[in-house]
XYZ file of C-alpha atoms in Angstrom:
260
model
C -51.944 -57.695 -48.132
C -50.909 -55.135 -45.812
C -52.082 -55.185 -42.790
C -52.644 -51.516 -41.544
C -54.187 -52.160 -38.119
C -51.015 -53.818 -36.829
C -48.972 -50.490 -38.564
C -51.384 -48.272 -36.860
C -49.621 -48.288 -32.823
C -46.024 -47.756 -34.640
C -47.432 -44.240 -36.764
C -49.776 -43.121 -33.620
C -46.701 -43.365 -31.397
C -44.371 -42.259 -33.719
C -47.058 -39.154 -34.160
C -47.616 -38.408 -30.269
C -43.591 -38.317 -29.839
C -43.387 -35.264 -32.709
C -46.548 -33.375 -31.332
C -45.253 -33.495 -27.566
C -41.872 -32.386 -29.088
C -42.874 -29.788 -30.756
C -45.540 -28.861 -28.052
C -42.312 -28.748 -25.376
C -40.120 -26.468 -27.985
C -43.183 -24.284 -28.433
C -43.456 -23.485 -24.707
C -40.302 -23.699 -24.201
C -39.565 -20.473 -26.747
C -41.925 -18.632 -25.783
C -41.033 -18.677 -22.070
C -37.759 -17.943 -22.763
C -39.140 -15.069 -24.888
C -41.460 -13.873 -22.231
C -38.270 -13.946 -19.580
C -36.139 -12.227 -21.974
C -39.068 -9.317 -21.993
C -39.187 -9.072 -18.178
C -35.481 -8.658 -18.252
C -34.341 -5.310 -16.850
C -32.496 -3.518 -20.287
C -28.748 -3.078 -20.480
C -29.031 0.667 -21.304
C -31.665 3.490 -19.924
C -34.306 4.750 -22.028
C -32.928 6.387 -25.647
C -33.930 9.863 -24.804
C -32.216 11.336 -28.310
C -33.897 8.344 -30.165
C -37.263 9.596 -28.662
C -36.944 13.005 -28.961
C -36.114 12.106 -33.038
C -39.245 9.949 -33.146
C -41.321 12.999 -31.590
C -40.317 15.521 -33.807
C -40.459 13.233 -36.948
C -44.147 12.349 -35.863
C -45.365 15.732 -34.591
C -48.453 17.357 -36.549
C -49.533 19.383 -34.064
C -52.276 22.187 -35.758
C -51.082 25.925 -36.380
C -52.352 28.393 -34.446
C -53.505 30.767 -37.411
C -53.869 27.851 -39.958
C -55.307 24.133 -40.326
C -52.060 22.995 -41.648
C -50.153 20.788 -39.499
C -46.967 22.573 -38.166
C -43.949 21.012 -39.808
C -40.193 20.639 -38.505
C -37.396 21.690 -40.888
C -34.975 19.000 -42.216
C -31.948 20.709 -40.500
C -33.974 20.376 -37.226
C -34.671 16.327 -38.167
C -30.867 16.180 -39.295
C -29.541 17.766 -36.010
C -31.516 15.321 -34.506
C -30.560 12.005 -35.831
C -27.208 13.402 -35.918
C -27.303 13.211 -31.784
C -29.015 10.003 -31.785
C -26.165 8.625 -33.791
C -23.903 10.055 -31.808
C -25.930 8.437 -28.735
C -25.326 5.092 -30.593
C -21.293 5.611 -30.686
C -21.130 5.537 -27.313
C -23.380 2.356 -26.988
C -21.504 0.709 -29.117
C -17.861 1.303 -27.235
C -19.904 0.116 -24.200
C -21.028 -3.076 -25.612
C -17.545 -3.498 -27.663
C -15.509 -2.993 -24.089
C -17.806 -4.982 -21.732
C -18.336 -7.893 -24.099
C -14.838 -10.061 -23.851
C -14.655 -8.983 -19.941
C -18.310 -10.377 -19.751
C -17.958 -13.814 -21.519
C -14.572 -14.325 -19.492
C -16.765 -13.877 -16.211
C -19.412 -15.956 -17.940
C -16.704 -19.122 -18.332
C -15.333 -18.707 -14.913
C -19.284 -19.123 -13.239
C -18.548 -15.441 -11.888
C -22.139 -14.292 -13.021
C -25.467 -16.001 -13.943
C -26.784 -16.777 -17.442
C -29.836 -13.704 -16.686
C -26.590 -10.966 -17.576
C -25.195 -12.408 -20.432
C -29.435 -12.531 -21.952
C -29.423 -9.325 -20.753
C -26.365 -8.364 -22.816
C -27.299 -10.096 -25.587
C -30.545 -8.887 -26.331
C -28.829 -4.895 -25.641
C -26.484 -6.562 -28.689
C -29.195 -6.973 -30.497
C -31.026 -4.151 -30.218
C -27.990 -1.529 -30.909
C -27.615 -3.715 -34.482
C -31.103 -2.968 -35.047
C -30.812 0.471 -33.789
C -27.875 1.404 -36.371
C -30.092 -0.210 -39.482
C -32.809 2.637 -38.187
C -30.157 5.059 -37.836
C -28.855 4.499 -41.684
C -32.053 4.040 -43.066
C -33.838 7.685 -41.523
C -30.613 9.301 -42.376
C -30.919 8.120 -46.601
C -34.173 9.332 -46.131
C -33.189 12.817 -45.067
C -30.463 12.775 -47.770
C -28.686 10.951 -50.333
C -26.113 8.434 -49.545
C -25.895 9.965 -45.806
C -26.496 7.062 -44.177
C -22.918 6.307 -45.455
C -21.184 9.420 -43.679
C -23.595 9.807 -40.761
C -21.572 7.537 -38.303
C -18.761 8.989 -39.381
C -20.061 12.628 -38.125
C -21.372 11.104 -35.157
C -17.838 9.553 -34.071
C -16.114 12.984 -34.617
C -18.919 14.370 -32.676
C -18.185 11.869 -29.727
C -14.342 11.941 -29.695
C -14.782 15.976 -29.841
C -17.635 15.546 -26.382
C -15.041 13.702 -24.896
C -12.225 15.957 -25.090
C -13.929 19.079 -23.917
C -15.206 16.786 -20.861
C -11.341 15.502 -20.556
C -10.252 19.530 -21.039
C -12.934 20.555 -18.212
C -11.824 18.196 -15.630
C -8.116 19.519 -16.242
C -8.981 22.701 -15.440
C -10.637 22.180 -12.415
C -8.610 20.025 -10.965
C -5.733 22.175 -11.973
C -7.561 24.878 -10.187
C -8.236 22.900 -6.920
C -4.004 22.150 -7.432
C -3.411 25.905 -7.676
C -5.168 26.670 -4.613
C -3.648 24.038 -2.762
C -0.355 24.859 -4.162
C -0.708 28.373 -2.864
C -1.644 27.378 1.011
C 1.167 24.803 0.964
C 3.579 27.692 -0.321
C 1.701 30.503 2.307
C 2.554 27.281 4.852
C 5.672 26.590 4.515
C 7.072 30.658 4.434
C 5.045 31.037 7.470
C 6.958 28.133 8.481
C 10.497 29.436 7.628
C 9.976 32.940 8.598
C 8.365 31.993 12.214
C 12.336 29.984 12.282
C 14.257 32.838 10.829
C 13.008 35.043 13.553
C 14.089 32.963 16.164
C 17.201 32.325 15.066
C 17.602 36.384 14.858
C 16.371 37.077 18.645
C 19.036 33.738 19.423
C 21.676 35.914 17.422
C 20.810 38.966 19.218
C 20.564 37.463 22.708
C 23.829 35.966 22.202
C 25.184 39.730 21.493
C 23.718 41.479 24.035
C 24.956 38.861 26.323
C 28.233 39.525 25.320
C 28.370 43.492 25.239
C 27.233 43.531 28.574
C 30.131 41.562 29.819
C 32.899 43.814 27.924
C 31.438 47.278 29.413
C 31.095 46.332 33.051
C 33.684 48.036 35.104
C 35.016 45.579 37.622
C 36.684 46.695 40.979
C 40.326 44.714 41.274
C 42.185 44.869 44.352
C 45.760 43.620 43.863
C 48.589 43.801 46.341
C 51.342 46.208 46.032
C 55.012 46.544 46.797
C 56.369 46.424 49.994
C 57.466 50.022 50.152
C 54.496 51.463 49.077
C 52.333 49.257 51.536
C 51.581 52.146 53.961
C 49.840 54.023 50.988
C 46.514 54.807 51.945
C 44.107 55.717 49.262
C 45.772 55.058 46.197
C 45.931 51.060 46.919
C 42.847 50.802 45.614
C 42.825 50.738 41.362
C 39.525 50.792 39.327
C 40.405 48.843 35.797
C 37.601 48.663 33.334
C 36.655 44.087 33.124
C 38.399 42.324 30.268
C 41.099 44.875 30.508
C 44.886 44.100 29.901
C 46.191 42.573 33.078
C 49.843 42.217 32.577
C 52.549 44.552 34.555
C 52.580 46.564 31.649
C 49.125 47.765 31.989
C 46.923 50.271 33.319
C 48.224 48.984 37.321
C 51.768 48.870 36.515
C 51.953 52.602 35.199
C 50.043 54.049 38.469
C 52.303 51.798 40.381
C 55.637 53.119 38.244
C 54.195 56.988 39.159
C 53.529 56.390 42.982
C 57.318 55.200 43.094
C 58.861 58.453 41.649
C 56.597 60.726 43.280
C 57.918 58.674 46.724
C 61.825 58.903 45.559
């Protein structure tokens, strides 16, 4: 005969261990849930995914009728088609900053509250995209195929014209620097160049002066014609030929016939 009282501590043990364990998992989810919600997000609010939602939900009255007002398809369209677009560049955020982030995550470099944080923005862009595909079939047939596509054309064409606009500025701020560096530098050269002129011209000046001077020279002369008295004295122009064959030695050759 079994003998159930003496089985009875072994099952109400046995029975205690499960409910505590289950009562500890319990908790434990649904604080880690709760933490996970008081998380700040990885992204700021989805302005194009709420302006979608408004527009899809409005049914604001008419003015002149009951009838609630109602927003054309290629309004809705143009809409999803921006906050697909939105999603693109979500995506290359997550795709770029998830092997950087793990790497920092194996090194100790940040805490486990980033990586939940990342996760859960991981999360919610895969359940974002379902939305996306999903409100896009309903708009039209098989777009929810093609829509992404669109988008990503959309995105790489944003970021070209941004790329294209910061070229031309900063080519512009180049330009004008270009410009007072070239104004510069000929002020520069010129402000040399004229010196070098007024150096040039000094130099000349200098020397024309020293050519034209008439000079005074006293030189002796013969000893028969030393009682002359005032034709000793001979004015010859300074850097004037100086030999006997000169200006002195003809007016000396004249005063000796005129004496014979």
């Amino acid at each position: 005969m079994v003998d159930w009282i003496s089985l009875a501590a072994p099952f109400a043990y046995l029975g205690i261990l499960i409910g505590s364990l289950v009562t500890f998992a319990s908790l434990y989810r649904a604080r880690k849930a709760s933490k996970s919600a008081s998380l700040a997000p990885w992204f700021p609010p989805h302005l194009q995914r709420n302006i979608y939602l408004s527009l899809l939900h409005l049914d604001q009255p008419s003015p002149s009728s009951d009838k609630p007002l109602t927003v054309p398809d290629s309004i809705l369209k143009a809409a999803l088609l921006r906050r697909a677009t939105e999603d693109i560049h979500r995506i290359i955020s997550v795709r770029n900053a998830k092997q950087a982030l793990s790497t920092l995550l194996a090194r100790g470099s940040v805490g486990d509250e980033l990586w939940q944080r990342f996760l859960r923005a991981e999360k919610e862009m895969e359940e974002e995209l379902k939305d996306v595909v999903q409100e896009a079939s309903a708009l039209a047939p098989n777009w929810g195929a093609t829509i992404f596509q669109s988008a990503n054309e959309m995105a790489t064409n944003a970021v070209i014209r941004k790329r294209v606009e910061e070229v031309q500025t900063q080519a512009k701020v180049d330009r004008e620097w270009w410009d007072r560096k070239r104004e510069t530098t000929r002020t520069e050269f010129m402000k040399e160049l004229s010196i070098d002129v007024d150096e040039v011209a000094n130099k000349g000046s200098d020397k024309g002066t020293g050519t034209s001077t008439p000079a005074t020279v006293s030189r002796p002369l013969p000893a028969g014609l030393e009682k002359g008295s005032d034709e000793d004295t001979v004015l010859v122009e300074g850097g004037g030929p100086t030999t006997p064959g000169g200006t002195v030695g003809k007016a000396n050759a004249k005063k000796r016939k005129g004496k014979k």
